[in-house]
Amino acid sequence: MPVKNSRVPLVATLAALTGVAALLAAPTPVRETGHAAIVWAPAPSPAVTGSGSPRAAPSGDSAKPTGQPAPSAPSPVPSGRPDPGTATVPGASRAGRRPPVVDHGPRTGDKVALTFDADMTDAMRYQLRSGAVRSYANLAIVDLLEREGVPATFFLTGKWVEEYPDVTRRLAANPRFELANHTYGHLAFTADCYHLPTIPRQRMAADVARTFDLIAPYGGRQTRYFRFPGLCHDRTALTELAPLGVTVVDGDVVSGDPFARSWRPIVDAVLSRVRPGSVVVLHVTEANAPMTDEALPRILAGLAARGLTPAPLSEVLAATPPGPAG
């Protein structure tokens, strides 16, 4: 058997170490981490022209948020002390603690909150882009709210914002509308949540932060309110969102509008349960909540008959002491 030359591996090893040292001495290129920065202050309101009207945002692809963090340095990890402007943002809570969870406002007065979820999953996006469905943005709802001057709060998924930048811009431009967070891709934050795919625990905070980043450039009345898909959450999910300084909003009146085939059960579900301080959960996703626009005028008439007045979520919850985290 031939004898191996023991010096060959030694020479190769020394050469490799020399190459590594050269690499370490070279400047390290800056790379994006892929994690969205956390937005801590409200976005500025749309610019106002001399006439007092909001200046239209630029159109075209340049106006569409990309969903990627800015190339500047990421925001620092929150220390639990909110930035000066953060305390004025509705829904802002102390970062570093499990977020508070609220179902409704005070049971006094006459205010109720109409909230509309804008879901968008990968499956929904595929159906939309393949032409299997026409729209997941029910503009008839927006038209009615605008025409009647009705306040509302919209819980937006990041993917819905990406699909409907013009509608998002329209919502943000209305001073009666508030914008809130409904995750990026409507994944479940607990197991067994309406058959939704589950997001890994380590991605939960980044998912929600990414959506705040997507909504921020649109301005308007932005909030730190957050709603879990399916209202499904547990102690683990709340703990993971502690760095974000949000308030979790469930709702005490669930309309059941997704996939309803008639407006009647939606109206009955709302009007049979609504009370002063209620938070009503509806959807603005036309293809999977096709009867909501027909139910809405009847809901508004029923609220008026009961002496109840729609108001922004922040006003309905203003005097509400937050409940304990789960």
Tab-separated table of C-alpha atoms in Angstrom:
chain	number	residue	atom	x	y	z
A	1	MET	CA	0.000	0.000	0.000
A	2	PRO	CA	1.544	3.383	-0.950
A	3	VAL	CA	2.357	5.766	1.898
A	4	LYS	CA	0.363	9.047	1.827
A	5	ASN	CA	2.319	12.307	1.947
A	6	SER	CA	1.233	13.879	5.270
A	7	ARG	CA	2.487	17.323	4.193
A	8	VAL	CA	-0.100	17.785	1.431
A	9	PRO	CA	-3.115	18.132	3.764
A	10	LEU	CA	-1.102	20.486	5.958
A	11	VAL	CA	-0.270	22.785	3.047
A	12	ALA	CA	-3.883	22.767	1.870
A	13	THR	CA	-5.108	23.591	5.373
A	14	LEU	CA	-2.745	26.560	5.678
A	15	ALA	CA	-3.882	27.874	2.292
A	16	ALA	CA	-7.530	27.630	3.317
A	17	LEU	CA	-6.906	29.474	6.572
A	18	THR	CA	-5.126	32.232	4.659
A	19	GLY	CA	-8.187	32.618	2.380
A	20	VAL	CA	-10.567	32.825	5.340
A	21	ALA	CA	-8.456	35.507	6.967
A	22	ALA	CA	-8.572	37.536	3.768
A	23	LEU	CA	-12.342	37.305	3.640
A	24	LEU	CA	-12.671	38.388	7.243
A	25	ALA	CA	-10.481	41.401	6.609
A	26	ALA	CA	-12.607	42.561	3.670
A	27	PRO	CA	-15.591	44.905	4.278
A	28	THR	CA	-18.801	43.043	4.994
A	29	PRO	CA	-21.594	43.918	2.557
A	30	VAL	CA	-24.829	45.221	4.105
A	31	ARG	CA	-27.808	42.944	3.556
A	32	GLU	CA	-31.490	43.324	4.316
A	33	THR	CA	-32.648	40.884	6.921
A	34	GLY	CA	-36.095	40.393	5.445
A	35	HIS	CA	-37.810	41.497	8.667
A	36	ALA	CA	-40.129	44.473	8.503
A	37	ALA	CA	-39.343	47.432	10.680
A	38	ILE	CA	-41.801	48.259	13.438
A	39	VAL	CA	-43.710	51.502	12.938
A	40	TRP	CA	-44.060	53.418	16.168
A	41	ALA	CA	-45.435	56.811	15.154
A	42	PRO	CA	-48.502	57.670	13.100
A	43	ALA	CA	-47.925	58.294	9.438
A	44	PRO	CA	-48.424	61.901	8.390
A	45	SER	CA	-51.817	62.838	7.069
A	46	PRO	CA	-52.137	63.378	3.320
A	47	ALA	CA	-50.650	66.666	2.219
A	48	VAL	CA	-53.145	69.513	2.076
A	49	THR	CA	-53.296	71.901	-0.815
A	50	GLY	CA	-54.101	75.564	-0.555
A	51	SER	CA	-57.768	74.744	-1.052
A	52	GLY	CA	-57.789	72.531	2.029
A	53	SER	CA	-58.371	69.328	0.057
A	54	PRO	CA	-56.094	66.322	0.477
A	55	ARG	CA	-53.552	66.147	-2.308
A	56	ALA	CA	-53.908	62.958	-4.326
A	57	ALA	CA	-51.202	60.400	-3.848
A	58	PRO	CA	-49.100	59.600	-6.927
A	59	SER	CA	-50.587	56.985	-9.193
A	60	GLY	CA	-48.909	54.118	-10.946
A	61	ASP	CA	-46.520	51.474	-9.730
A	62	SER	CA	-44.385	54.001	-7.889
A	63	ALA	CA	-47.305	54.671	-5.528
A	64	LYS	CA	-47.720	51.053	-4.548
A	65	PRO	CA	-46.008	49.979	-1.336
A	66	THR	CA	-43.679	47.050	-1.880
A	67	GLY	CA	-44.056	45.512	1.575
A	68	GLN	CA	-40.262	45.585	2.028
A	69	PRO	CA	-38.504	47.575	4.739
A	70	ALA	CA	-36.747	50.801	3.819
A	71	PRO	CA	-33.030	50.443	3.099
A	72	SER	CA	-32.176	52.610	6.122
A	73	ALA	CA	-31.297	51.117	9.483
A	74	PRO	CA	-34.156	49.170	11.121
A	75	SER	CA	-36.094	50.646	14.006
A	76	PRO	CA	-34.614	49.897	17.434
A	77	VAL	CA	-36.112	47.182	19.574
A	78	PRO	CA	-38.828	48.827	21.677
A	79	SER	CA	-37.820	49.501	25.256
A	80	GLY	CA	-41.321	49.784	26.662
A	81	ARG	CA	-41.164	53.609	26.591
A	82	PRO	CA	-43.263	54.773	23.627
A	83	ASP	CA	-41.924	57.447	21.312
A	84	PRO	CA	-43.379	60.921	21.912
A	85	GLY	CA	-46.069	60.591	19.255
A	86	THR	CA	-47.013	57.000	19.979
A	87	ALA	CA	-49.186	57.667	23.012
A	88	THR	CA	-51.562	59.639	20.794
A	89	VAL	CA	-52.087	56.741	18.366
A	90	PRO	CA	-55.348	54.924	19.155
A	91	GLY	CA	-54.681	51.419	20.396
A	92	ALA	CA	-51.066	51.995	21.359
A	93	SER	CA	-50.129	49.970	24.447
A	94	ARG	CA	-46.963	49.573	26.429
A	95	ALA	CA	-44.437	47.626	24.386
A	96	GLY	CA	-42.849	44.646	26.092
A	97	ARG	CA	-46.024	43.472	27.803
A	98	ARG	CA	-48.691	41.171	26.452
A	99	PRO	CA	-51.179	43.376	24.610
A	100	PRO	CA	-54.555	44.087	26.166
A	101	VAL	CA	-57.617	42.424	24.637
A	102	VAL	CA	-60.943	44.231	24.277
A	103	ASP	CA	-64.356	43.069	23.086
A	104	HIS	CA	-66.415	46.235	23.414
A	105	GLY	CA	-66.566	49.731	24.845
A	106	PRO	CA	-68.550	51.101	27.779
A	107	ARG	CA	-72.193	50.024	27.923
A	108	THR	CA	-73.323	53.598	28.266
A	109	GLY	CA	-74.121	56.233	25.696
A	110	ASP	CA	-75.174	55.462	22.153
A	111	LYS	CA	-71.996	54.666	20.215
A	112	VAL	CA	-71.173	51.409	18.421
A	113	ALA	CA	-68.226	50.555	16.153
A	114	LEU	CA	-68.678	49.048	12.710
A	115	THR	CA	-65.474	47.204	11.806
A	116	PHE	CA	-64.730	45.583	8.457
A	117	ASP	CA	-62.075	42.911	7.985
A	118	ALA	CA	-60.218	42.843	4.657
A	119	ASP	CA	-58.927	39.278	4.465
A	120	MET	CA	-56.471	38.033	1.859
A	121	THR	CA	-54.894	34.593	1.899
A	122	ASP	CA	-52.644	33.015	-0.712
A	123	ALA	CA	-55.596	30.939	-1.897
A	124	MET	CA	-57.753	34.061	-2.246
A	125	ARG	CA	-54.989	35.834	-4.134
A	126	TYR	CA	-54.682	32.881	-6.539
A	127	GLN	CA	-58.437	32.873	-7.147
A	128	LEU	CA	-58.368	36.593	-7.814
A	129	ARG	CA	-55.439	36.541	-10.202
A	130	SER	CA	-56.667	33.448	-12.046
A	131	GLY	CA	-60.042	35.072	-12.649
A	132	ALA	CA	-61.949	32.540	-10.554
A	133	VAL	CA	-63.431	35.433	-8.542
A	134	ARG	CA	-64.074	39.021	-9.547
A	135	SER	CA	-63.198	40.994	-6.452
A	136	TYR	CA	-62.334	40.843	-2.777
A	137	ALA	CA	-63.019	44.568	-2.340
A	138	ASN	CA	-66.702	45.381	-1.884
A	139	LEU	CA	-66.863	48.938	-3.137
A	140	ALA	CA	-70.627	49.070	-2.614
A	141	ILE	CA	-69.913	49.058	1.132
A	142	VAL	CA	-67.406	51.897	0.812
A	143	ASP	CA	-69.812	53.841	-1.417
A	144	LEU	CA	-72.621	53.549	1.134
A	145	LEU	CA	-70.453	54.525	4.092
A	146	GLU	CA	-69.126	57.538	2.220
A	147	ARG	CA	-72.529	58.611	0.915
A	148	GLU	CA	-74.144	58.416	4.348
A	149	GLY	CA	-71.135	59.801	6.223
A	150	VAL	CA	-70.871	56.680	8.411
A	151	PRO	CA	-67.657	56.188	10.431
A	152	ALA	CA	-66.001	52.760	10.231
A	153	THR	CA	-62.753	50.991	11.061
A	154	PHE	CA	-61.047	48.698	8.533
A	155	PHE	CA	-58.789	45.845	9.661
A	156	LEU	CA	-56.504	45.332	6.665
A	157	THR	CA	-54.297	42.390	5.797
A	158	GLY	CA	-51.052	43.327	4.132
A	159	LYS	CA	-51.777	41.215	1.080
A	160	TRP	CA	-55.142	42.939	0.635
A	161	VAL	CA	-53.361	46.298	0.713
A	162	GLU	CA	-50.949	45.018	-1.946
A	163	GLU	CA	-53.834	43.911	-4.149
A	164	TYR	CA	-55.919	47.056	-3.646
A	165	PRO	CA	-53.618	50.068	-3.210
A	166	ASP	CA	-56.157	52.429	-4.768
A	167	VAL	CA	-58.935	51.282	-2.438
A	168	THR	CA	-56.568	51.542	0.527
A	169	ARG	CA	-55.732	55.091	-0.540
A	170	ARG	CA	-59.437	55.859	-0.718
A	171	LEU	CA	-60.040	54.511	2.789
A	172	ALA	CA	-57.112	56.467	4.190
A	173	ALA	CA	-58.356	59.696	2.606
A	174	ASN	CA	-61.693	59.533	4.438
A	175	PRO	CA	-61.457	61.299	7.822
A	176	ARG	CA	-64.297	59.128	9.159
A	177	PHE	CA	-62.402	55.887	8.523
A	178	GLU	CA	-59.707	54.333	10.707
A	179	LEU	CA	-57.108	51.805	9.535
A	180	ALA	CA	-56.116	48.827	11.669
A	181	ASN	CA	-54.049	45.645	11.296
A	182	HIS	CA	-55.329	42.151	10.436
A	183	THR	CA	-51.954	40.397	9.799
A	184	TYR	CA	-50.116	40.126	6.509
A	185	GLY	CA	-51.535	36.945	4.967
A	186	HIS	CA	-54.414	35.930	7.273
A	187	LEU	CA	-52.614	32.919	8.719
A	188	ALA	CA	-53.845	31.401	11.971
A	189	PHE	CA	-52.022	32.265	15.189
A	190	THR	CA	-53.340	29.146	16.932
A	191	ALA	CA	-53.903	25.578	15.835
A	192	ASP	CA	-57.323	24.545	14.495
A	193	CYS	CA	-58.567	28.012	13.536
A	194	TYR	CA	-61.152	27.575	10.789
A	195	HIS	CA	-58.753	25.388	8.786
A	196	LEU	CA	-56.389	28.307	8.193
A	197	PRO	CA	-52.685	27.458	7.780
A	198	THR	CA	-50.774	28.230	10.965
A	199	ILE	CA	-47.961	30.756	11.144
A	200	PRO	CA	-44.837	29.672	13.083
A	201	ARG	CA	-44.456	31.315	16.449
A	202	GLN	CA	-41.139	32.943	15.551
A	203	ARG	CA	-42.730	34.762	12.587
A	204	MET	CA	-45.761	36.216	14.357
A	205	ALA	CA	-44.369	39.612	15.367
A	206	ALA	CA	-42.634	40.180	12.014
A	207	ASP	CA	-45.859	39.340	10.161
A	208	VAL	CA	-47.851	41.959	12.060
A	209	ALA	CA	-45.047	44.543	11.890
A	210	ARG	CA	-44.834	44.079	8.135
A	211	THR	CA	-48.490	45.028	7.778
A	212	PHE	CA	-48.051	48.193	9.834
A	213	ASP	CA	-45.200	49.061	7.467
A	214	LEU	CA	-47.417	48.489	4.433
A	215	ILE	CA	-50.260	50.635	5.765
A	216	ALA	CA	-48.109	53.476	7.065
A	217	PRO	CA	-47.390	55.241	3.728
A	218	TYR	CA	-51.112	55.737	3.107
A	219	GLY	CA	-51.517	58.133	6.048
A	220	GLY	CA	-55.019	58.875	7.282
A	221	ARG	CA	-56.321	57.825	10.695
A	222	GLN	CA	-53.984	54.962	11.517
A	223	THR	CA	-54.163	52.998	14.743
A	224	ARG	CA	-52.334	50.342	16.742
A	225	TYR	CA	-55.436	48.152	16.856
A	226	PHE	CA	-54.923	44.548	15.775
A	227	ARG	CA	-57.322	41.688	15.106
A	228	PHE	CA	-56.345	38.026	14.867
A	229	PRO	CA	-57.732	36.016	11.934
A	230	GLY	CA	-60.805	34.140	13.106
A	231	LEU	CA	-60.403	35.935	16.468
A	232	CYS	CA	-58.165	32.964	17.353
A	233	HIS	CA	-55.458	33.722	19.892
A	234	ASP	CA	-53.913	32.293	23.024
A	235	ARG	CA	-51.299	33.273	25.596
A	236	THR	CA	-48.453	32.305	23.265
A	237	ALA	CA	-49.693	34.494	20.429
A	238	LEU	CA	-50.220	37.455	22.749
A	239	THR	CA	-46.752	37.017	24.211
A	240	GLU	CA	-45.180	37.037	20.752
A	241	LEU	CA	-46.871	40.356	19.928
A	242	ALA	CA	-45.705	42.032	23.146
A	243	PRO	CA	-42.925	44.060	21.422
A	244	LEU	CA	-45.381	45.741	19.037
A	245	GLY	CA	-47.364	47.885	21.465
A	246	VAL	CA	-50.808	47.021	20.105
A	247	THR	CA	-54.307	46.511	21.470
A	248	VAL	CA	-56.083	43.338	20.363
A	249	VAL	CA	-59.695	43.904	19.341
A	250	ASP	CA	-62.024	40.926	19.137
A	251	GLY	CA	-65.631	42.128	19.063
A	252	ASP	CA	-68.842	41.226	20.844
A	253	VAL	CA	-71.116	41.138	17.767
A	254	VAL	CA	-69.978	38.687	15.082
A	255	SER	CA	-72.165	39.108	12.011
A	256	GLY	CA	-71.427	35.770	10.366
A	257	ASP	CA	-71.342	37.453	6.965
A	258	PRO	CA	-68.648	35.278	5.348
A	259	PHE	CA	-70.331	32.950	2.834
A	260	ALA	CA	-73.839	34.002	3.914
A	261	ARG	CA	-76.365	33.444	1.124
A	262	SER	CA	-78.874	36.023	2.318
A	263	TRP	CA	-78.707	39.382	4.040
A	264	ARG	CA	-81.318	38.390	6.640
A	265	PRO	CA	-79.171	36.248	8.981
A	266	ILE	CA	-76.468	38.916	8.936
A	267	VAL	CA	-78.907	41.629	9.938
A	268	ASP	CA	-80.515	39.413	12.571
A	269	ALA	CA	-77.139	38.453	14.054
A	270	VAL	CA	-76.133	42.102	14.416
A	271	LEU	CA	-79.379	43.675	15.592
A	272	SER	CA	-80.200	40.881	18.047
A	273	ARG	CA	-76.885	41.335	19.907
A	274	VAL	CA	-75.842	44.957	19.459
A	275	ARG	CA	-75.731	47.180	22.542
A	276	PRO	CA	-74.136	50.496	23.437
A	277	GLY	CA	-70.383	50.092	23.148
A	278	SER	CA	-70.583	47.086	20.811
A	279	VAL	CA	-67.868	46.261	18.286
A	280	VAL	CA	-69.501	44.714	15.209
A	281	VAL	CA	-67.389	42.386	13.048
A	282	LEU	CA	-68.179	42.527	9.321
A	283	HIS	CA	-66.183	41.901	6.143
A	284	VAL	CA	-65.419	43.994	3.066
A	285	THR	CA	-64.204	40.992	1.034
A	286	GLU	CA	-66.864	40.816	-1.646
A	287	ALA	CA	-66.348	37.325	-3.106
A	288	ASN	CA	-66.502	35.511	0.229
A	289	ALA	CA	-68.905	37.916	1.934
A	290	PRO	CA	-71.221	38.775	-0.965
A	291	MET	CA	-74.288	39.776	1.037
A	292	THR	CA	-72.712	42.321	3.372
A	293	ASP	CA	-73.478	45.284	1.124
A	294	GLU	CA	-77.160	44.309	1.086
A	295	ALA	CA	-77.218	43.805	4.839
A	296	LEU	CA	-75.457	47.063	5.685
A	297	PRO	CA	-78.270	49.575	4.925
A	298	ARG	CA	-80.674	47.451	6.972
A	299	ILE	CA	-78.170	47.286	9.818
A	300	LEU	CA	-77.796	51.064	9.744
A	301	ALA	CA	-81.589	51.511	9.803
A	302	GLY	CA	-81.865	49.069	12.714
A	303	LEU	CA	-79.178	50.876	14.685
A	304	ALA	CA	-80.939	54.191	14.167
A	305	ALA	CA	-84.233	52.676	15.321
A	306	ARG	CA	-82.496	51.581	18.526
A	307	GLY	CA	-80.962	54.987	19.094
A	308	LEU	CA	-77.443	53.751	18.357
A	309	THR	CA	-74.886	55.728	16.364
A	310	PRO	CA	-71.860	54.323	14.496
A	311	ALA	CA	-68.552	55.867	15.584
A	312	PRO	CA	-64.862	55.172	14.959
A	313	LEU	CA	-63.496	52.310	17.027
A	314	SER	CA	-61.178	54.648	18.907
A	315	GLU	CA	-64.148	56.692	20.125
A	316	VAL	CA	-66.143	53.639	21.167
A	317	LEU	CA	-63.198	52.219	23.128
A	318	ALA	CA	-61.928	55.560	24.448
A	319	ALA	CA	-63.197	55.086	28.003
A	320	THR	CA	-62.668	51.332	28.114
A	321	PRO	CA	-60.205	49.909	30.640
A	322	PRO	CA	-58.436	47.118	28.696
A	323	GLY	CA	-59.111	43.591	29.887
A	324	PRO	CA	-56.332	41.292	31.052
A	325	ALA	CA	-54.239	39.599	28.412
A	326	GLY	CA	-55.030	35.962	27.814
